[in-house]
Amino acid sequence: MAAAIIEARCVAPFTVRVRFSDGMDGEASLKPCLFEWEAARVPDLSTETRDWLRVPENFQTVRVDAEAGTLAWADARPFSASLVYWRVERYRVKATVRLKDGAVLSSALLGGRGEVWSNGLTVGRARANTVVVDQEGVAPVHARVTVGGGHHPCYFIEVVEGTVTAGGTSASTPGERLKVPARQPLLLELGPCVVEIE
């Protein structure tokens, strides 16, 4: 039997960030269970509950049923803890800030892909940014980065203030957007720094 789920929150459509009693944590996408799998693969998921959970606003009401040790929505517990455990992806988004000479200023592990990219991230000098770059020449909020593009994912970098260089192209007009294929880590040049997002 899988460990019990002790924490859960919705971080993106049909994706929950969970922590188990054995220390395992990460993001579990339940989208395949709701949209792709045959009903027999999730025997506790009734047709009515499946239809209800396919509405993102309903799915977001996820909670932990401490007694059962699994996810719950109202009285429904359609996914066993072992199924959720199997769906957990332990991947984290890593952000490293370097000076252009290569010296590392900071490095941070952000949340999982769903958590980070569902709302995108901000990069700049202000402490409220997802990635803080506390260097002269970097604006309080320098850029916003999102991911999109379906089967051919791309990073979309929006200039907020200052000059941003990514994928060999520079932009400095607020609201201007750069598009870079997400085949490899994103390298953003901001003032004297390079931010690498993996």
Coordinates of N, CA and C in Angstrom, one line a residue:
M1 N 0.8 -1.2 0.0 CA 0.0 0.0 0.0 C 0.9 1.2 0.0
A2 N 0.5 2.2 -0.7 CA 1.2 3.5 -0.8 C 1.1 4.3 0.5
A3 N 2.0 5.1 0.7 CA 1.9 6.0 1.9 C 0.6 6.9 1.8
A4 N 0.2 7.4 2.9 CA -1.0 8.3 2.9 C -0.6 9.7 2.4
I5 N -1.6 10.3 1.8 CA -1.4 11.7 1.4 C -1.7 12.6 2.6
I6 N -0.8 13.5 2.9 CA -1.0 14.3 4.1 C -1.1 15.8 3.7
E7 N -0.8 16.2 2.5 CA -1.0 17.6 2.0 C -1.3 17.5 0.6
A8 N -2.2 18.4 0.1 CA -2.5 18.5 -1.3 C -3.1 19.9 -1.6
R9 N -2.8 20.4 -2.8 CA -3.4 21.6 -3.3 C -3.3 21.6 -4.8
C10 N -4.3 22.2 -5.4 CA -4.3 22.3 -6.9 C -3.4 23.4 -7.3
V11 N -2.5 23.0 -8.3 CA -1.5 24.0 -8.7 C -1.7 24.3 -10.2
A12 N -2.5 23.6 -10.9 CA -2.7 23.8 -12.3 C -4.0 23.0 -12.7
P13 N -4.6 23.2 -13.8 CA -5.8 22.4 -14.1 C -5.5 20.9 -14.1
F14 N -6.2 20.2 -13.3 CA -6.1 18.8 -13.1 C -4.8 18.3 -12.6
T15 N -4.1 19.2 -11.9 CA -2.8 18.8 -11.3 C -2.8 19.2 -9.9
V16 N -2.3 18.3 -9.0 CA -2.2 18.6 -7.6 C -0.8 18.4 -7.1
R17 N -0.4 19.3 -6.2 CA 0.9 19.1 -5.6 C 0.6 18.4 -4.3
V18 N 1.3 17.2 -4.1 CA 1.0 16.4 -2.9 C 2.2 16.1 -2.1
R19 N 2.0 15.8 -0.9 CA 3.1 15.3 0.0 C 2.5 14.1 0.7
F20 N 3.3 13.0 0.7 CA 2.9 11.7 1.3 C 3.6 11.6 2.7
S21 N 3.1 10.7 3.5 CA 3.6 10.4 4.8 C 5.0 9.8 4.8
D22 N 5.5 9.3 3.7 CA 6.8 8.8 3.6 C 7.8 9.8 3.1
G23 N 7.4 11.0 2.9 CA 8.3 12.1 2.5 C 8.2 12.4 1.0
M24 N 7.7 11.5 0.2 CA 7.5 11.7 -1.2 C 6.7 12.9 -1.5
D25 N 7.1 13.8 -2.4 CA 6.3 14.9 -2.7 C 6.5 15.3 -4.2
G26 N 5.6 16.0 -4.8 CA 5.7 16.4 -6.2 C 4.3 16.7 -6.7
E27 N 4.2 16.8 -8.0 CA 3.0 17.1 -8.7 C 2.4 15.8 -9.3
A28 N 1.1 15.6 -9.2 CA 0.5 14.5 -9.9 C -0.6 15.1 -10.8
S29 N -0.4 14.8 -12.1 CA -1.4 15.2 -13.1 C -2.4 14.1 -13.2
L30 N -3.7 14.4 -12.9 CA -4.8 13.4 -12.9 C -5.6 13.6 -14.2
K31 N -5.1 14.4 -15.1 CA -5.8 14.7 -16.4 C -6.0 13.4 -17.2
P32 N -5.0 12.5 -17.3 CA -5.2 11.3 -18.1 C -6.3 10.4 -17.5
C33 N -6.4 10.4 -16.1 CA -7.4 9.6 -15.4 C -8.8 10.1 -15.8
L34 N -8.9 11.4 -16.0 CA -10.2 12.0 -16.2 C -10.6 12.1 -17.7
F35 N -9.7 12.1 -18.6 CA -10.0 12.3 -20.0 C -9.6 11.2 -20.9
E36 N -8.6 10.4 -20.5 CA -8.1 9.4 -21.5 C -8.3 8.0 -21.1
W37 N -8.2 7.7 -19.8 CA -8.3 6.3 -19.4 C -9.6 5.7 -19.5
E38 N -9.7 4.4 -19.7 CA -11.0 3.6 -19.6 C -11.4 3.6 -18.2
A39 N -12.7 3.6 -18.0 CA -13.3 3.6 -16.6 C -12.7 2.5 -15.7
A40 N -12.4 1.3 -16.3 CA -11.9 0.2 -15.5 C -10.6 0.5 -14.8
R41 N -9.8 1.4 -15.3 CA -8.5 1.8 -14.7 C -8.7 2.6 -13.5
V42 N -9.8 3.2 -13.3 CA -10.1 4.0 -12.1 C -11.5 3.6 -11.6
P43 N -11.5 2.4 -10.9 CA -12.8 1.9 -10.6 C -13.7 2.7 -9.6
D44 N -13.0 3.5 -8.8 CA -13.8 4.3 -7.8 C -14.2 5.7 -8.4
L45 N -14.0 5.9 -9.7 CA -14.4 7.2 -10.3 C -15.6 6.9 -11.1
S46 N -16.8 7.4 -10.5 CA -18.0 7.2 -11.2 C -18.1 8.2 -12.4
T47 N -19.0 7.9 -13.3 CA -19.3 8.7 -14.5 C -19.6 10.1 -14.0
E48 N -20.5 10.2 -13.0 CA -21.0 11.6 -12.5 C -19.8 12.3 -11.9
T49 N -19.0 11.7 -11.1 CA -17.8 12.3 -10.5 C -16.8 12.7 -11.6
R50 N -16.6 11.9 -12.5 CA -15.6 12.2 -13.6 C -16.1 13.4 -14.4
D51 N -17.4 13.5 -14.7 CA -17.9 14.7 -15.4 C -17.8 15.9 -14.6
W52 N -18.0 15.8 -13.3 CA -17.9 16.9 -12.4 C -16.5 17.4 -12.2
L53 N -15.5 16.5 -12.1 CA -14.1 16.8 -12.0 C -13.5 17.4 -13.2
R54 N -14.1 17.2 -14.4 CA -13.6 17.7 -15.6 C -13.8 19.2 -15.7
V55 N -14.5 19.8 -14.8 CA -14.7 21.3 -14.8 C -13.5 21.8 -13.9
P56 N -12.6 22.6 -14.4 CA -11.4 23.0 -13.6 C -11.8 23.6 -12.3
E57 N -12.9 24.4 -12.2 CA -13.3 25.1 -11.0 C -13.7 24.0 -9.9
N58 N -14.3 23.0 -10.3 CA -14.6 21.9 -9.4 C -13.4 21.1 -9.0
F59 N -12.5 20.8 -9.9 CA -11.3 20.1 -9.5 C -10.5 20.8 -8.5
Q60 N -10.5 22.2 -8.6 CA -9.7 23.0 -7.7 C -10.1 22.9 -6.2
T61 N -11.3 22.3 -5.9 CA -11.7 22.2 -4.6 C -11.2 21.0 -3.8
V62 N -10.1 20.4 -4.4 CA -9.5 19.2 -3.8 C -9.1 19.5 -2.3
R63 N -9.2 18.4 -1.6 CA -8.7 18.5 -0.2 C -8.2 17.1 0.2
V64 N -7.6 17.0 1.3 CA -7.1 15.7 1.8 C -8.1 15.1 2.8
D65 N -8.5 13.9 2.6 CA -9.3 13.1 3.6 C -8.3 12.4 4.5
A66 N -8.0 13.0 5.7 CA -7.0 12.5 6.6 C -7.3 11.0 7.0
E67 N -8.6 10.7 7.2 CA -8.9 9.4 7.6 C -8.6 8.3 6.5
A68 N -8.9 8.6 5.3 CA -8.7 7.7 4.2 C -7.3 7.9 3.6
G69 N -6.6 9.0 3.9 CA -5.2 9.2 3.4 C -5.1 9.4 1.9
T70 N -6.2 10.0 1.3 CA -6.2 10.3 -0.1 C -6.9 11.6 -0.4
L71 N -7.0 11.9 -1.7 CA -7.6 13.1 -2.1 C -9.1 12.9 -2.1
A72 N -9.8 14.1 -1.8 CA -11.3 14.0 -1.7 C -11.8 15.3 -2.3
W73 N -13.0 15.2 -2.9 CA -13.8 16.3 -3.4 C -15.2 16.0 -2.8
A74 N -15.7 16.8 -1.9 CA -16.9 16.6 -1.1 C -16.8 15.2 -0.5
D75 N -17.8 14.3 -0.9 CA -17.8 12.9 -0.3 C -17.1 11.9 -1.2
A76 N -16.6 12.4 -2.4 CA -16.0 11.5 -3.4 C -14.5 11.3 -3.1
R77 N -14.0 10.1 -3.2 CA -12.6 9.8 -3.1 C -12.2 8.9 -4.2
P78 N -12.2 9.5 -5.5 CA -12.1 8.6 -6.7 C -10.8 8.1 -7.0
F79 N -9.7 8.6 -6.4 CA -8.4 8.1 -6.7 C -7.7 7.5 -5.5
S80 N -7.2 6.3 -5.6 CA -6.5 5.7 -4.5 C -5.2 6.4 -4.2
A81 N -4.7 6.4 -3.0 CA -3.4 7.0 -2.7 C -2.3 6.4 -3.6
S82 N -2.4 5.1 -3.8 CA -1.4 4.4 -4.6 C -1.4 4.9 -6.1
L83 N -2.6 5.2 -6.6 CA -2.6 5.7 -8.0 C -2.0 7.1 -8.0
V84 N -2.3 8.0 -7.1 CA -1.8 9.3 -7.0 C -0.2 9.2 -6.8
Y85 N 0.2 8.3 -6.0 CA 1.7 8.1 -5.8 C 2.4 7.8 -7.1
W86 N 1.8 6.9 -7.8 CA 2.3 6.5 -9.1 C 2.4 7.6 -10.1
R87 N 1.4 8.6 -10.0 CA 1.4 9.7 -11.0 C 2.3 10.9 -10.6
V88 N 2.9 10.8 -9.4 CA 3.7 11.9 -8.9 C 5.0 12.1 -9.8
E89 N 5.2 13.3 -10.2 CA 6.4 13.7 -10.9 C 7.3 14.6 -9.9
R90 N 8.5 14.2 -9.7 CA 9.3 14.9 -8.7 C 10.1 16.0 -9.3
Y91 N 9.9 16.2 -10.5 CA 10.6 17.3 -11.3 C 10.4 18.7 -10.6
R92 N 11.5 19.4 -10.6 CA 11.4 20.8 -10.1 C 12.0 21.7 -11.2
V93 N 11.5 23.0 -11.3 CA 12.1 23.9 -12.2 C 13.3 24.6 -11.4
K94 N 14.5 24.6 -12.0 CA 15.6 25.2 -11.4 C 15.9 26.5 -12.1
A95 N 16.2 27.5 -11.2 CA 16.6 28.8 -11.7 C 18.0 29.2 -11.1
T96 N 18.9 29.5 -12.0 CA 20.3 29.9 -11.6 C 20.6 31.3 -12.1
V97 N 21.0 32.2 -11.2 CA 21.4 33.5 -11.6 C 22.9 33.6 -11.6
R98 N 23.5 34.0 -12.7 CA 24.9 34.2 -12.9 C 25.3 35.6 -13.4
L99 N 26.5 36.0 -13.0 CA 27.0 37.2 -13.7 C 27.5 36.7 -15.1
K100 N 27.7 37.6 -16.0 CA 28.1 37.2 -17.4 C 29.5 36.6 -17.4
D101 N 30.3 36.8 -16.3 CA 31.6 36.1 -16.3 C 31.4 34.7 -15.8
G102 N 30.2 34.2 -15.5 CA 30.0 32.9 -15.0 C 29.8 32.7 -13.5
A103 N 30.2 33.7 -12.7 CA 30.0 33.5 -11.3 C 28.6 33.4 -10.9
V104 N 28.3 32.3 -10.1 CA 26.9 32.0 -9.7 C 26.5 32.9 -8.5
L105 N 25.5 33.7 -8.6 CA 25.0 34.5 -7.6 C 23.9 33.8 -6.7
S106 N 23.1 33.0 -7.3 CA 22.1 32.3 -6.6 C 21.5 31.2 -7.4
S107 N 20.9 30.2 -6.7 CA 20.3 29.1 -7.4 C 19.1 28.7 -6.6
A108 N 18.0 28.4 -7.2 CA 16.8 28.0 -6.4 C 16.0 26.9 -7.2
L109 N 15.4 26.0 -6.4 CA 14.5 25.0 -7.0 C 13.1 25.6 -6.7
L110 N 12.4 25.8 -7.8 CA 11.0 26.3 -7.7 C 10.1 25.1 -7.7
G111 N 8.8 25.3 -7.7 CA 7.9 24.2 -7.7 C 8.0 23.3 -9.0
G112 N 7.0 22.4 -9.1 CA 7.0 21.6 -10.3 C 6.5 22.4 -11.5
R113 N 6.5 21.7 -12.7 CA 6.2 22.4 -13.9 C 4.8 23.0 -13.9
G114 N 3.8 22.2 -13.4 CA 2.4 22.8 -13.4 C 2.3 24.0 -12.5
E115 N 2.9 23.9 -11.4 CA 2.9 25.0 -10.4 C 3.5 26.3 -10.9
V116 N 4.7 26.1 -11.5 CA 5.5 27.3 -12.0 C 4.8 27.8 -13.3
W117 N 4.5 27.0 -14.2 CA 4.1 27.5 -15.5 C 2.6 27.8 -15.6
S118 N 1.8 27.4 -14.7 CA 0.4 27.7 -14.8 C 0.1 29.2 -14.8
N119 N 0.9 29.9 -14.0 CA 0.8 31.4 -13.9 C 2.0 32.1 -14.5
G120 N 3.0 31.3 -14.9 CA 4.2 31.9 -15.3 C 5.1 32.4 -14.2
L121 N 6.2 33.0 -14.5 CA 7.1 33.5 -13.5 C 7.5 35.0 -13.8
T122 N 7.9 35.7 -12.8 CA 8.5 37.0 -13.0 C 9.9 37.0 -12.6
V123 N 10.7 37.9 -13.2 CA 12.2 38.0 -13.0 C 12.5 39.4 -12.8
G124 N 13.2 39.8 -11.7 CA 13.5 41.1 -11.4 C 14.1 41.3 -10.1
R125 N 14.4 42.6 -9.7 CA 15.0 42.9 -8.5 C 14.1 42.8 -7.2
A126 N 12.8 43.1 -7.4 CA 11.9 43.1 -6.3 C 11.8 41.7 -5.6
R127 N 11.7 41.7 -4.3 CA 11.6 40.4 -3.6 C 10.3 39.6 -3.9
A128 N 9.3 40.3 -4.5 CA 8.1 39.6 -4.8 C 8.2 38.7 -6.1
N129 N 9.3 38.8 -6.8 CA 9.4 38.1 -8.1 C 9.6 36.6 -7.8
T130 N 9.3 35.8 -8.8 CA 9.6 34.4 -8.6 C 11.1 34.1 -8.6
V131 N 11.8 34.8 -9.5 CA 13.3 34.7 -9.5 C 13.8 36.1 -9.2
V132 N 14.5 36.3 -8.1 CA 15.0 37.6 -7.7 C 16.5 37.7 -8.2
V133 N 16.7 38.8 -8.9 CA 18.0 39.2 -9.4 C 18.4 40.5 -8.9
D134 N 19.0 40.5 -7.7 CA 19.3 41.7 -7.0 C 20.7 42.3 -7.4
Q135 N 20.6 42.9 -8.6 CA 21.8 43.5 -9.2 C 21.5 44.9 -9.8
E136 N 22.5 45.8 -9.8 CA 22.3 47.1 -10.5 C 22.0 46.8 -12.0
G137 N 21.2 47.6 -12.6 CA 20.9 47.4 -14.0 C 19.7 46.4 -14.2
V138 N 19.1 45.9 -13.2 CA 18.0 45.0 -13.3 C 16.8 45.7 -12.7
A139 N 15.7 45.8 -13.4 CA 14.5 46.5 -13.0 C 13.8 45.8 -11.9
P140 N 12.9 46.5 -11.1 CA 12.1 45.7 -10.1 C 11.4 44.5 -10.6
V141 N 10.7 44.7 -11.7 CA 10.1 43.6 -12.5 C 10.6 43.8 -13.9
H142 N 11.5 42.9 -14.3 CA 12.2 43.1 -15.5 C 11.5 42.4 -16.7
A143 N 11.0 41.1 -16.4 CA 10.3 40.3 -17.4 C 9.4 39.3 -16.8
R144 N 8.4 38.9 -17.6 CA 7.5 37.8 -17.3 C 7.7 36.7 -18.3
V145 N 7.7 35.5 -17.8 CA 8.0 34.3 -18.7 C 6.8 33.3 -18.5
T146 N 6.3 32.9 -19.6 CA 5.3 31.8 -19.6 C 5.7 30.8 -20.6
V147 N 5.0 29.6 -20.5 CA 5.3 28.5 -21.5 C 4.0 28.2 -22.2
G148 N 4.0 28.0 -23.5 CA 2.9 27.6 -24.3 C 3.3 26.9 -25.5
G149 N 2.3 26.7 -26.4 CA 2.7 26.1 -27.7 C 2.3 24.7 -27.9
G150 N 1.7 24.0 -27.0 CA 1.2 22.7 -27.2 C 2.3 21.7 -27.5
H151 N 2.3 21.0 -28.6 CA 3.3 20.0 -29.0 C 4.7 20.5 -29.2
H152 N 4.7 21.8 -29.5 CA 6.0 22.5 -29.7 C 6.2 23.6 -28.7
P153 N 6.4 23.2 -27.4 CA 6.4 24.3 -26.4 C 7.5 25.3 -26.6
C154 N 7.1 26.5 -26.3 CA 8.0 27.7 -26.3 C 7.9 28.5 -25.1
Y155 N 9.0 29.2 -24.8 CA 9.0 30.2 -23.7 C 8.6 31.5 -24.4
F156 N 7.7 32.2 -23.7 CA 7.2 33.5 -24.1 C 7.7 34.5 -23.1
I157 N 8.6 35.4 -23.5 CA 9.2 36.4 -22.6 C 8.6 37.8 -22.9
E158 N 8.0 38.3 -21.9 CA 7.4 39.7 -22.0 C 8.3 40.7 -21.3
V159 N 8.7 41.7 -22.0 CA 9.5 42.8 -21.3 C 8.5 43.6 -20.5
V160 N 8.9 43.8 -19.2 CA 8.2 44.7 -18.4 C 8.9 46.1 -18.3
E161 N 10.2 46.0 -18.0 CA 11.0 47.2 -18.0 C 12.5 46.8 -18.2
G162 N 13.2 47.6 -19.0 CA 14.6 47.2 -19.2 C 14.8 46.5 -20.5
T163 N 16.0 46.0 -20.7 CA 16.3 45.2 -21.9 C 16.4 43.7 -21.6
V164 N 15.8 42.8 -22.4 CA 15.9 41.4 -22.2 C 16.5 40.8 -23.5
T165 N 17.4 39.9 -23.3 CA 17.9 39.1 -24.5 C 17.7 37.7 -24.2
A166 N 17.1 37.0 -25.2 CA 16.8 35.5 -25.1 C 16.8 35.0 -26.5
G167 N 17.4 33.8 -26.7 CA 17.4 33.2 -28.0 C 18.1 34.0 -29.1
G168 N 19.1 34.9 -28.7 CA 19.8 35.7 -29.7 C 19.1 36.9 -30.1
T169 N 17.9 37.2 -29.5 CA 17.1 38.4 -29.8 C 17.0 39.3 -28.6
S170 N 17.0 40.6 -28.7 CA 16.9 41.5 -27.6 C 15.6 42.3 -27.8
A171 N 15.0 42.7 -26.7 CA 13.8 43.6 -26.7 C 13.8 44.5 -25.5
S172 N 13.3 45.7 -25.7 CA 13.4 46.7 -24.6 C 12.1 47.5 -24.5
T173 N 11.1 47.3 -25.3 CA 9.9 48.0 -25.3 C 8.9 47.3 -24.3
P174 N 8.4 48.0 -23.3 CA 7.5 47.3 -22.4 C 6.3 46.7 -23.2
G175 N 6.0 45.4 -22.9 CA 4.9 44.7 -23.5 C 5.4 43.9 -24.7
E176 N 6.6 44.2 -25.2 CA 7.2 43.4 -26.3 C 7.5 42.0 -25.9
R177 N 7.2 41.0 -26.8 CA 7.4 39.6 -26.4 C 8.4 38.9 -27.3
L178 N 9.2 38.1 -26.7 CA 10.1 37.2 -27.4 C 9.6 35.8 -27.3
K179 N 9.9 35.0 -28.3 CA 9.5 33.6 -28.3 C 10.7 32.7 -28.6
V180 N 10.9 31.8 -27.6 CA 12.1 30.9 -27.7 C 11.7 29.5 -27.6
P181 N 12.1 28.6 -28.5 CA 11.7 27.2 -28.3 C 12.2 26.6 -27.0
A182 N 11.3 25.8 -26.3 CA 11.7 25.2 -25.0 C 12.3 23.9 -25.1
R183 N 13.2 23.7 -26.1 CA 13.9 22.4 -26.3 C 15.1 22.3 -25.3
Q184 N 15.5 23.4 -24.7 CA 16.7 23.4 -23.8 C 16.4 24.5 -22.8
P185 N 17.3 24.6 -21.7 CA 17.1 25.6 -20.7 C 17.0 27.0 -21.4
L186 N 16.2 27.9 -20.7 CA 16.1 29.2 -21.2 C 17.2 30.1 -20.6
L187 N 17.9 30.9 -21.4 CA 18.9 31.8 -20.9 C 18.4 33.2 -21.2
L188 N 18.2 34.0 -20.1 CA 17.8 35.3 -20.2 C 18.9 36.2 -19.7
E189 N 19.2 37.2 -20.6 CA 20.2 38.2 -20.2 C 19.5 39.5 -19.7
L190 N 19.8 39.9 -18.5 CA 19.2 41.0 -17.9 C 20.3 41.9 -17.3
G191 N 20.6 43.0 -17.8 CA 21.7 43.8 -17.3 C 22.9 43.0 -17.2
P192 N 23.6 43.0 -16.1 CA 24.9 42.3 -16.0 C 24.8 40.7 -15.7
C193 N 23.5 40.3 -15.8 CA 23.3 38.9 -15.3 C 22.7 38.0 -16.4
V194 N 22.8 36.7 -16.2 CA 22.2 35.7 -17.0 C 21.4 34.8 -16.1
V195 N 20.1 34.6 -16.4 CA 19.2 33.8 -15.6 C 19.0 32.5 -16.5
E196 N 19.3 31.4 -15.9 CA 19.1 30.1 -16.6 C 17.9 29.4 -15.9
I197 N 16.9 29.1 -16.7 CA 15.7 28.4 -16.2 C 15.7 27.0 -16.9
E198 N 15.8 26.0 -16.0 CA 15.8 24.6 -16.6 C 14.4 23.9 -16.3

